[in-house]
Amino acid sequence: NKIPELQAESKRRLEYTIIQDEFNDYLLMHYDVTVVSNRFWNIVSDLGLGSYKHRKCNPIDIETIMGTWKWGQKHLDKIAANNKAKHKGPSNDEQRLNYDLAIVVQHVGDYKKHITSTKEEKAMVEERIEKQNKINYENLYKQSTSQAHSDSILDLMDEIF
């Protein structure tokens, strides 16, 4: 009965490959490289297994790395521009990928906090919208107009007598 286990493993590998392809396309579009190196992908794979630069760390899945990277791309570009102006840092985009990966790894916690707060804000907005949708505006309108009519009739009767 290893079929369910094999199916789950196949699904996990397929999802990983799809995310890796999307991440690879993103990196090729934003960096002046022809190919993203195997060294880079080995580091990403090690992070998923809970190892970074031969040290134990909390596992970071590729989807989180990609999300953190996209979230912090403007910051990474700013750092690269400052480094270039000061003639320090990586000398080409291949080296910059690994340099930026180190920065991304440091900011995974910030990204997770951002995502959590964004999800909480979204949930609050959805809850507010749901409450607004529960209000029956037609009944409110009917009540207010019927009150207005009864008030005006009473006013007229008072004026007459």
Short mmCIF file of C-alpha atoms in Angstrom, two decimals:
data_model
loop_
_atom_site.label_atom_id
_atom_site.label_comp_id
_atom_site.label_asym_id
_atom_site.label_seq_id
_atom_site.Cartn_x
_atom_site.Cartn_y
_atom_site.Cartn_z
CA ASN A 1 0.00 0.00 0.00
CA LYS A 2 2.74 2.43 -0.89
CA ILE A 3 0.69 3.90 -3.71
CA PRO A 4 -0.73 6.81 -1.62
CA GLU A 5 2.78 7.62 -0.35
CA LEU A 6 4.18 7.56 -3.88
CA GLN A 7 1.32 9.72 -5.13
CA ALA A 8 1.92 12.26 -2.35
CA GLU A 9 5.66 12.32 -3.10
CA SER A 10 5.00 12.75 -6.83
CA LYS A 11 2.58 15.59 -6.13
CA ARG A 12 5.11 17.30 -3.82
CA ARG A 13 7.87 17.02 -6.42
CA LEU A 14 5.61 18.32 -9.19
CA GLU A 15 4.57 21.32 -7.07
CA TYR A 16 8.23 22.01 -6.25
CA THR A 17 9.17 21.86 -9.93
CA ILE A 18 6.34 24.21 -10.91
CA ILE A 19 7.32 26.73 -8.22
CA GLN A 20 11.00 26.40 -9.14
CA ASP A 21 10.21 27.08 -12.80
CA GLU A 22 8.17 30.16 -11.87
CA PHE A 23 10.95 31.38 -9.56
CA ASN A 24 13.58 30.69 -12.24
CA ASP A 25 11.59 32.71 -14.81
CA TYR A 26 11.28 35.56 -12.30
CA LEU A 27 15.02 35.59 -11.63
CA LEU A 28 15.90 35.44 -15.34
CA MET A 29 13.61 38.41 -15.95
CA HIS A 30 15.03 40.54 -13.11
CA TYR A 31 18.72 39.67 -13.35
CA ASP A 32 21.13 39.78 -16.25
CA VAL A 33 21.91 36.06 -16.28
CA THR A 34 21.42 33.44 -18.94
CA VAL A 35 21.07 30.55 -16.51
CA VAL A 36 20.53 30.44 -12.77
CA SER A 37 23.42 28.35 -11.43
CA ASN A 38 23.17 24.92 -9.86
CA ARG A 39 24.97 26.36 -6.84
CA PHE A 40 22.04 28.74 -6.27
CA TRP A 41 19.46 25.94 -6.57
CA ASN A 42 21.51 23.71 -4.26
CA ILE A 43 21.43 26.43 -1.59
CA VAL A 44 17.65 26.81 -2.06
CA SER A 45 17.24 23.03 -1.78
CA ASP A 46 19.39 22.92 1.37
CA LEU A 47 17.26 25.69 2.90
CA GLY A 48 14.18 23.53 2.31
CA LEU A 49 15.89 20.71 4.19
CA GLY A 50 16.88 22.97 7.11
CA SER A 51 20.50 23.69 6.28
CA TYR A 52 22.20 26.95 5.30
CA LYS A 53 25.92 27.17 4.61
CA HIS A 54 26.42 23.80 6.32
CA ARG A 55 24.62 24.99 9.45
CA LYS A 56 21.30 23.83 10.79
CA CYS A 57 18.41 26.27 10.40
CA ASN A 58 14.63 26.26 10.30
CA PRO A 59 13.51 24.82 6.96
CA ILE A 60 12.45 27.48 4.45
CA ASP A 61 10.40 26.19 1.53
CA ILE A 62 11.01 27.49 -1.98
CA GLU A 63 7.61 29.20 -2.10
CA THR A 64 8.50 31.29 0.96
CA ILE A 65 11.89 32.17 -0.54
CA MET A 66 10.24 33.25 -3.79
CA GLY A 67 7.58 35.25 -1.94
CA THR A 68 10.17 36.97 0.24
CA TRP A 69 12.27 37.72 -2.84
CA LYS A 70 9.38 39.29 -4.75
CA TRP A 71 8.26 41.21 -1.66
CA GLY A 72 11.77 42.62 -1.10
CA GLN A 73 12.87 43.11 -4.74
CA LYS A 74 12.83 46.93 -4.51
CA HIS A 75 14.99 46.75 -1.38
CA LEU A 76 17.40 44.34 -3.09
CA ASP A 77 17.65 46.67 -6.10
CA LYS A 78 18.35 49.62 -3.80
CA ILE A 79 21.15 47.70 -2.05
CA ALA A 80 22.64 46.73 -5.41
CA ALA A 81 22.56 50.36 -6.60
CA ASN A 82 24.26 51.54 -3.39
CA ASN A 83 26.90 48.83 -3.68
CA LYS A 84 27.55 49.72 -7.31
CA ALA A 85 27.92 53.41 -6.46
CA LYS A 86 30.40 52.56 -3.69
CA HIS A 87 32.23 50.01 -5.88
CA LYS A 88 31.61 47.14 -3.47
CA GLY A 89 29.46 44.04 -3.32
CA PRO A 90 29.02 41.49 -6.10
CA SER A 91 30.64 42.33 -9.42
CA ASN A 92 28.06 40.60 -11.66
CA ASP A 93 24.47 39.41 -11.55
CA GLU A 94 25.42 35.77 -11.04
CA GLN A 95 27.20 36.72 -7.82
CA ARG A 96 24.40 39.14 -6.99
CA LEU A 97 21.86 36.27 -7.03
CA ASN A 98 23.74 34.52 -4.21
CA TYR A 99 24.29 37.83 -2.40
CA ASP A 100 20.58 38.66 -2.64
CA LEU A 101 19.67 35.14 -1.50
CA ALA A 102 21.63 35.76 1.71
CA ILE A 103 19.66 38.98 2.25
CA VAL A 104 16.36 37.24 1.49
CA VAL A 105 17.12 34.49 4.03
CA GLN A 106 17.67 37.18 6.69
CA HIS A 107 14.27 38.75 5.92
CA VAL A 108 12.06 35.64 5.78
CA GLY A 109 10.78 36.41 9.29
CA ASP A 110 9.80 39.94 8.27
CA TYR A 111 8.01 38.57 5.22
CA LYS A 112 6.06 36.06 7.30
CA LYS A 113 5.00 38.82 9.72
CA HIS A 114 3.92 40.95 6.75
CA ILE A 115 1.90 38.09 5.26
CA THR A 116 0.28 37.34 8.64
CA SER A 117 -0.71 40.98 9.19
CA THR A 118 -1.95 41.24 5.60
CA LYS A 119 -4.09 38.12 6.06
CA GLU A 120 -5.46 39.51 9.34
CA GLU A 121 -6.30 42.83 7.68
CA LYS A 122 -7.94 41.03 4.77
CA ALA A 123 -9.98 38.89 7.19
CA MET A 124 -11.12 42.01 9.06
CA VAL A 125 -12.19 43.71 5.81
CA GLU A 126 -14.03 40.57 4.68
CA GLU A 127 -15.77 40.36 8.06
CA ARG A 128 -16.83 44.01 7.80
CA ILE A 129 -18.17 43.44 4.29
CA GLU A 130 -20.02 40.34 5.46
CA LYS A 131 -21.64 42.33 8.27
CA GLN A 132 -22.64 45.04 5.82
CA ASN A 133 -24.15 42.45 3.52
CA LYS A 134 -26.21 41.04 6.40
CA ILE A 135 -27.92 44.38 6.97
CA ASN A 136 -31.27 44.43 5.23
CA TYR A 137 -31.28 47.94 3.81
CA GLU A 138 -34.74 47.54 2.28
CA ASN A 139 -36.31 46.99 5.71
CA LEU A 140 -34.41 49.98 7.08
CA TYR A 141 -35.69 52.14 4.24
CA LYS A 142 -39.27 50.94 4.71
CA GLN A 143 -39.10 51.61 8.45
CA SER A 144 -37.67 55.09 8.02
CA THR A 145 -40.21 56.06 5.33
CA SER A 146 -43.16 54.70 7.33
CA GLN A 147 -41.93 56.64 10.38
CA ALA A 148 -41.60 59.76 8.26
CA HIS A 149 -45.19 59.36 6.99
CA SER A 150 -46.63 58.81 10.46
CA ASP A 151 -44.70 61.82 11.83
CA SER A 152 -45.95 64.05 9.03
CA ILE A 153 -49.57 62.95 9.53
CA LEU A 154 -49.31 63.70 13.25
CA ASP A 155 -47.81 67.09 12.46
CA LEU A 156 -50.68 67.85 10.08
CA MET A 157 -53.28 66.85 12.67
CA ASP A 158 -51.56 69.06 15.26
CA GLU A 159 -51.59 71.98 12.87
CA ILE A 160 -55.26 71.51 12.05
CA PHE A 161 -56.46 71.25 15.67
#
